[in-house]
XYZ file of C-alpha atoms in Angstrom:
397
model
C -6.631 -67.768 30.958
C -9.552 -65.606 30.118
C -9.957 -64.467 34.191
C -6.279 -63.178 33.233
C -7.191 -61.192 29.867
C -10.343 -59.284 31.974
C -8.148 -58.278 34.976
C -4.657 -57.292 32.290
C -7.230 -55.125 30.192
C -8.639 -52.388 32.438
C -5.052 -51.794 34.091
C -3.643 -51.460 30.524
C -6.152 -48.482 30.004
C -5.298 -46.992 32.738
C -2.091 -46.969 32.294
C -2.489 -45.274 28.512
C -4.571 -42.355 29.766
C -2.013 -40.765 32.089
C 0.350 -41.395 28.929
C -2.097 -39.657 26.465
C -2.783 -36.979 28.754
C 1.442 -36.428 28.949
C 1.786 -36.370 25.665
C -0.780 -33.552 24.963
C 1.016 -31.631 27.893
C 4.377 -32.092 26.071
C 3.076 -31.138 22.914
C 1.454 -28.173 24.682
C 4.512 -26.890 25.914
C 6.825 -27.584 22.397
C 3.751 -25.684 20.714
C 4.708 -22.622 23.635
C 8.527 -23.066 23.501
C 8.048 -22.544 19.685
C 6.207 -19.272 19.571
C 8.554 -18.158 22.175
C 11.441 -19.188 20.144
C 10.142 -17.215 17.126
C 8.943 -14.221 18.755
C 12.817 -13.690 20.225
C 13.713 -14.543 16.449
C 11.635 -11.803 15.143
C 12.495 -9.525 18.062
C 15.972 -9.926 17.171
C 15.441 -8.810 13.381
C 14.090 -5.493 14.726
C 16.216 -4.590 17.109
C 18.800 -5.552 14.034
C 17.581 -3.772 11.261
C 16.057 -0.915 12.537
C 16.402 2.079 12.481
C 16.555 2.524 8.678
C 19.053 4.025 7.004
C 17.604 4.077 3.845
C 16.631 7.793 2.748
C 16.980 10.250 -0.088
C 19.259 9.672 -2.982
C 19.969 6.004 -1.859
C 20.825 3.833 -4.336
C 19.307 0.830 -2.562
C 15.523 2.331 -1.702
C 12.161 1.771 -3.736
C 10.443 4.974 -2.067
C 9.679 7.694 -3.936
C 13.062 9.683 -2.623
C 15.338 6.914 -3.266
C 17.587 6.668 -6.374
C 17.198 2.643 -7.202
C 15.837 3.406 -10.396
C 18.910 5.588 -11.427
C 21.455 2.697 -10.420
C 18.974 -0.307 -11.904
C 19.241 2.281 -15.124
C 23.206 2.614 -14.689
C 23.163 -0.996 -14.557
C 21.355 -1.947 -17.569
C 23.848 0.266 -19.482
C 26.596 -2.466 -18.136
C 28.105 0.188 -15.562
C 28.805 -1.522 -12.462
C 27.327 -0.193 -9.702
C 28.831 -0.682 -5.812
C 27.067 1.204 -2.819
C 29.282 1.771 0.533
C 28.313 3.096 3.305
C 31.728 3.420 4.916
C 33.590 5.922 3.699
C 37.258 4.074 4.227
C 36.016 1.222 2.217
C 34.803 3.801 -0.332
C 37.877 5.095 -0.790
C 39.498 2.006 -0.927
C 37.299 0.826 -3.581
C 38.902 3.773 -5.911
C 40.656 3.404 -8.901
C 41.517 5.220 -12.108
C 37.988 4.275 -14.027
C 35.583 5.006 -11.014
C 33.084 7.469 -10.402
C 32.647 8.609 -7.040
C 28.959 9.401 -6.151
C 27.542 10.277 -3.076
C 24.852 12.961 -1.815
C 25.989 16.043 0.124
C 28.895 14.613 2.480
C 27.328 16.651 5.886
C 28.357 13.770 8.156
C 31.629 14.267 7.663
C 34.235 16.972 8.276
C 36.668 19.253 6.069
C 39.048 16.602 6.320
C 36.910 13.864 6.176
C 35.647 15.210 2.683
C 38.842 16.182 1.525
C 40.408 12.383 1.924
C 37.928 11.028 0.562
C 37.647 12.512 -2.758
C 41.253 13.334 -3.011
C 41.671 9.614 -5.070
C 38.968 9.898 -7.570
C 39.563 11.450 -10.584
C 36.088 11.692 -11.092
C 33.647 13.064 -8.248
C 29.777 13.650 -8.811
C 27.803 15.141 -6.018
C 24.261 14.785 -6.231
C 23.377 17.273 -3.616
C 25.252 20.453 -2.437
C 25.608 22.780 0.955
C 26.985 26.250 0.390
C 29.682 25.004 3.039
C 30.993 22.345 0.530
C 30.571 24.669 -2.464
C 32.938 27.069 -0.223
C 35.252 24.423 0.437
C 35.679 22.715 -3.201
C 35.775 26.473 -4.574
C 33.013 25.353 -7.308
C 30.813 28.667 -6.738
C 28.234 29.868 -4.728
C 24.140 29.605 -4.879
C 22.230 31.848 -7.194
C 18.619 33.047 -7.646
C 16.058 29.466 -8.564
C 14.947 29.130 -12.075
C 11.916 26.878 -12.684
C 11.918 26.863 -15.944
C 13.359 24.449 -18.497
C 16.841 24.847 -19.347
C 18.911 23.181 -21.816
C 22.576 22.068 -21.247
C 24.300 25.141 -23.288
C 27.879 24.501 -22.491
C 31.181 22.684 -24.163
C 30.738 19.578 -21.919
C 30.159 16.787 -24.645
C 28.061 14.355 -22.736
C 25.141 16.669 -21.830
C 24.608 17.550 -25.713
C 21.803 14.784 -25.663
C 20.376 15.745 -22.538
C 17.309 17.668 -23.532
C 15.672 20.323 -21.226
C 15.673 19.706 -17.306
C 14.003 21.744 -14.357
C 16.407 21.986 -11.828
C 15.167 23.460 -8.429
C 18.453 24.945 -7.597
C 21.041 27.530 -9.572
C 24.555 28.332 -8.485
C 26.875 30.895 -9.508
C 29.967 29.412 -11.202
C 33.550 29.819 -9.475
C 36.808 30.965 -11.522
C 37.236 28.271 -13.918
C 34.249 26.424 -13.162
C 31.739 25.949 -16.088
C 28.373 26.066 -15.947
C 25.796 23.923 -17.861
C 21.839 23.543 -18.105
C 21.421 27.253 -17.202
C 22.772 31.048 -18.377
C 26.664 32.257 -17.338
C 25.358 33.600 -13.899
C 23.076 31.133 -13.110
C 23.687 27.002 -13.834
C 22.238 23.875 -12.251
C 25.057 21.870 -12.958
C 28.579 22.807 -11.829
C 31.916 21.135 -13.807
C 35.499 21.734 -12.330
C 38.084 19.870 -14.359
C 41.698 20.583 -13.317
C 44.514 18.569 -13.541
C 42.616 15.565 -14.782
C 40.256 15.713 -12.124
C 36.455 16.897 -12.158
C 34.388 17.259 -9.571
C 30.350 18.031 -10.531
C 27.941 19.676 -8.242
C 24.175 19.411 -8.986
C 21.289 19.327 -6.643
C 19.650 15.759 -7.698
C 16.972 15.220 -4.811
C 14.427 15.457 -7.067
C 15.801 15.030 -10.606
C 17.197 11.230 -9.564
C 15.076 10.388 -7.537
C 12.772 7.960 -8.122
C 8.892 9.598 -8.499
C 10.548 12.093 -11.370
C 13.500 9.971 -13.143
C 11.867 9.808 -16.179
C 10.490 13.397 -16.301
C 11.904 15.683 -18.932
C 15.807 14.911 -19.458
C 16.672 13.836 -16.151
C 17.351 10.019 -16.966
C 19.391 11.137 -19.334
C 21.173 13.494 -17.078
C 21.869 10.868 -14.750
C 23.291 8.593 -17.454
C 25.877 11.564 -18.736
C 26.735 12.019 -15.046
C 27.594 8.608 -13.824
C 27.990 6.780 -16.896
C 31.330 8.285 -17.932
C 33.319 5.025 -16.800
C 32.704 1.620 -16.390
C 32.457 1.130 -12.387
C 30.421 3.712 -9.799
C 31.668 3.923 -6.050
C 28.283 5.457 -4.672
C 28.890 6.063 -0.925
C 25.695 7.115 1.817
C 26.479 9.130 4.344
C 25.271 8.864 7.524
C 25.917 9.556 11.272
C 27.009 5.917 11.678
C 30.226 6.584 9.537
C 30.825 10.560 10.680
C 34.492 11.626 11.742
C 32.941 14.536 13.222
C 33.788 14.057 17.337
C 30.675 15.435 19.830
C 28.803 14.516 23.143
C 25.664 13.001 22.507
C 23.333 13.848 25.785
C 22.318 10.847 28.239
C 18.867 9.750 26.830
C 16.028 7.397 27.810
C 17.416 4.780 25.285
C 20.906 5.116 25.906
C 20.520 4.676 29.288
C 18.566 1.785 28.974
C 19.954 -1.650 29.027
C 20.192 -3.629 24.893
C 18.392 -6.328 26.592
C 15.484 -4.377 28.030
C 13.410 -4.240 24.875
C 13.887 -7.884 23.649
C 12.547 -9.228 27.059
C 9.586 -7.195 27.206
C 8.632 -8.336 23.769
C 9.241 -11.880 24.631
C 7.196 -11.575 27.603
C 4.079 -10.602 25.871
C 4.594 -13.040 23.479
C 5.437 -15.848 26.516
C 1.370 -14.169 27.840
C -0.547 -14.223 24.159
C 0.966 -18.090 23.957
C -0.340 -18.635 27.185
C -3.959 -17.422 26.870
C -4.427 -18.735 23.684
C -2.946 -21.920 25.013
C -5.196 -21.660 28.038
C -8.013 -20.134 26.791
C -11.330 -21.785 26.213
C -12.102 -22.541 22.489
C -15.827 -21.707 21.130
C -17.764 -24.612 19.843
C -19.812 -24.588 16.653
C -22.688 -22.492 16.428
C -26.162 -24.009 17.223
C -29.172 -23.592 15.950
C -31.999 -23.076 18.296
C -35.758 -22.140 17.556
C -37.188 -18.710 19.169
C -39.198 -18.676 22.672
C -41.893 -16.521 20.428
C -43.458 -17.061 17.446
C -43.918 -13.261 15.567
C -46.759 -13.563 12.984
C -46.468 -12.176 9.396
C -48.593 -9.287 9.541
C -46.147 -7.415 12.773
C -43.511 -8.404 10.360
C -45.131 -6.849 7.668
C -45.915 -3.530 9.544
C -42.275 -3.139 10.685
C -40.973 -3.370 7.934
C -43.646 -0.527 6.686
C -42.606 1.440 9.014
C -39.332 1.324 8.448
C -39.278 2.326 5.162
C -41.839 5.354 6.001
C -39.524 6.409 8.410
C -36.807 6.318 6.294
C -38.826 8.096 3.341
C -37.722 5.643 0.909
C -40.291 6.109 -1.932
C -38.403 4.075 -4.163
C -37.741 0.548 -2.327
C -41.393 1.162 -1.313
C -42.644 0.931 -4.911
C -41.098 -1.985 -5.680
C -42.489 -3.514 -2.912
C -45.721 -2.737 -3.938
C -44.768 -3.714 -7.649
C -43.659 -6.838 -6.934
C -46.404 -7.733 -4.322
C -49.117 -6.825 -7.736
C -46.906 -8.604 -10.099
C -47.193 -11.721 -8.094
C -51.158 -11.792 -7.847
C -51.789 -10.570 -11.676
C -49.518 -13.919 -12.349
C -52.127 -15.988 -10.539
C -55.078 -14.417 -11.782
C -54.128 -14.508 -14.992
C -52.738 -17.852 -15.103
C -49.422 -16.854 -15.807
C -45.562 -18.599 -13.674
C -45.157 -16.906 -10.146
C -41.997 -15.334 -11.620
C -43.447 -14.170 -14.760
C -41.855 -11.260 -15.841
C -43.532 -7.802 -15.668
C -43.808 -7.612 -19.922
C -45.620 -10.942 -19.623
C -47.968 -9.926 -17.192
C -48.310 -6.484 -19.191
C -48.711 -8.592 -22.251
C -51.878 -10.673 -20.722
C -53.317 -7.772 -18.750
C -53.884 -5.941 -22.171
C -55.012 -8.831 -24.022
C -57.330 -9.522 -21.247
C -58.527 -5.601 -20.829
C -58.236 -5.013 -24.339
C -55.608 -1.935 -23.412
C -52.763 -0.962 -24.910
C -49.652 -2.864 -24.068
C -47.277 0.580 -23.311
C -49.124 1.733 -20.629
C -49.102 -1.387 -18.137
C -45.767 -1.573 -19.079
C -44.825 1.519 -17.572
C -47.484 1.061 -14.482
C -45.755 -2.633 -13.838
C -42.091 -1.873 -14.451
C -41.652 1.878 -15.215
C -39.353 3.959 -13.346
C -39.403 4.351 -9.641
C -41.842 7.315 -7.722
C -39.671 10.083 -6.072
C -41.999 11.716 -3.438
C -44.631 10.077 -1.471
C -48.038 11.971 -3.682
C -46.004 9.722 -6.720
C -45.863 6.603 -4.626
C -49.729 6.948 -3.377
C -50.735 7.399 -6.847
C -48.669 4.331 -8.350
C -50.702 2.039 -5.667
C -53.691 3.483 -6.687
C -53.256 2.364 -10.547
C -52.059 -0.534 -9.056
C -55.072 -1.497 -7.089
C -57.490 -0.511 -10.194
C -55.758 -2.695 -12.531
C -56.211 -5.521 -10.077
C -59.732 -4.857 -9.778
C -59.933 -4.765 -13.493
C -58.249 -7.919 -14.281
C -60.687 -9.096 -11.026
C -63.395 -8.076 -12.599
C -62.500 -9.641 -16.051
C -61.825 -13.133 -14.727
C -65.279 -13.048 -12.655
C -67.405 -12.213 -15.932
C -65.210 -14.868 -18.052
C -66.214 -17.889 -15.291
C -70.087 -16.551 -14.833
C -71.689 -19.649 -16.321
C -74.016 -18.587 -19.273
């Protein structure tokens, strides 16, 4: 029975190496297919999200040219706020107690423009082209007027407005009022006909989100778009354009969608691989030097370093510190004995006033090297003296 046991035991070990070796393999290659797996993942995202549409006037960017902080504002006055970027769901979104809001429609054409706001009764553009001020026969651009202007019209919602500086003035049209400005000369547009209005002022920088809450343009914001209770705010962009062109054959057009995602997963298939691979430092070991460098060639390296350098200053408080420490021992005083002790004994042992070992132990630092070699020379007569003292004090009598 126990010849049995010896000869089972070795060919049961043998058998679990090859095992444990399989399942480090296995692991080895799960640990790969993973990283692969979530490099194609993140790929993916990219290729998804990007590029960015996000830009000025957007109610649903944090940079500085975006307009979240007007709709978070809208919203905290209960006004509802819904962003679209597709102008047919825009338009569907429409009702009778909406406020369209968009930036300067130059994605899409006369027509485009012209369907889309024909629903609203209310239409606020935040930013204006002298095409579309042509085309909604609001006016035409006028002469820029830095300065702070108050609203100065009949329009009942800007009376609490405050003073604004617009960067852009337009003419008014026939019929058209102007506010925030003189008769020739108005940042803000108002056409109402037929219970319709359509407003034209150039927001890029009053709404945006680095100068909301300069001057009155929060408050400018609120009388535009918080009239009614729900805001349609729709983004143009090229993705949504009705305008029909030829786009020339580019490098990325011409290249195949699944180009990009396999080169990235191929350098992420190599970095798995060499850091799978690759051989793994050990801790660090400490080892003793071949040489042994005595104190003193440390000691004149180091003085040459700092005379190289010209460093007056750390050289003095070498020196300092160096006297400090053998005053302590001669006058039987703690190595780290601070310089007013040491000042303290020096005097009582020299019978000198306190003040002026003070200085000499712990004074301010020498700026030039005459300074420095005249510090070490008080320095080296005070040790002498406080030599001297201790010599005559154990001379037996």
């Amino acid at each position: 029975m126990t010849v049995i046991e010896q000869h089972d035991a070795p060919a049961s070990t043998a058998e679990r190496a090859p095992r444990g070796r399989r399942l480090r393999s296995l692991l080895g290659w799960a640990i790969v297919v993973a990283l692969v797996l979530g490099g194609v993942f993140v790929a993916t995202q990219v290729a998804v999200r990007m590029p960015d549409q996000r830009g000025s006037l957007d109610p649903e960017s944090v940079s500085d040219s975006g307009a979240m902080a007007l709709a978070q504002l809208l919203d905290d006055q209960g006004i509802e706020v819904s962003v679209f970027r597709s102008r047919a769901e825009a338009r569907a979104a429409l009702d009778e107690d909406t406020t369209l809001v968009m930036a300067n429609p130059y994605t899409l054409t006369d027509d485009g423009i012209t369907e889309l706001i024909d629903p609203a009764d209310r239409v606020v553009f935040l930013s204006s082209s002298t095409h579309l001020l042509t085309l909604l026969r609001l006016g035409d651009n006028a002469a820029a007027n830095p300065s702070p202007v108050e609203a100065d019209c009949t329009i009942p919602e800007f009376a609490n407005v405050g003073t604004i500086r617009p960067d852009r003035m337009f003419a008014p049209g026939d019929g058209v009022e102007g506010c925030f400005g003189t008769e020739d000369a108005s940042a803000v547009l108002v056409d109402e006909d037929d219970g319709t209005t359509r407003i034209v002022v150039e927001g890029a920088r009053l709404f945006s989100n680095a100068y909301l809450a300069d001057d009155g343009n929060a408050a400018l914001g609120l009388a535009l778009l918080g009239q009614t209770d729900r805001v349609v705010w729709y983004i143009p962009s090229f993705g949504d354009t009705d305008i029909e062109g030829e786009m020339p054959d580019s490098l990325g057009s011409l290249t195949p969608g699944w180009v990009t995602p396999a080169i990235l997963l191929l350098m992420i298939a190599g970095l798995a691989a060499a850091l799978w691979r690759g051989q793994r430092f050990g801790p660090l070991v400490a080892e003793t030097l071949p040489v042994t460098v005595r104190a003193s060639e440390t000691m004149h390296g180091r003085a040459r370093l700092t005379a190289k350098a010209g460093d007056a200053a750390h050289a003095s408080e070498a020196i300092r510190d160096g006297s400090r420490r053998r005053l302590a021992r001669r006058l039987g005083l703690a190595v780290n004995a601070t310089a007013e002790e040491i000042a303290d004994a020096a005097s009582d042992r020299l019978r000198i006033p306190r003040g002026a070992l003070h200085d000499l132990l712990a004074g301010p630092s020498p700026t030039d090297d005459p300074s420095l070699i005249d510090l070490a020379r008080r320095l080296q007569e005070l040790e002498s003296a406080v030599d001297a003292s201790t010599t005559v004090e154990r001379r037996p009598e």
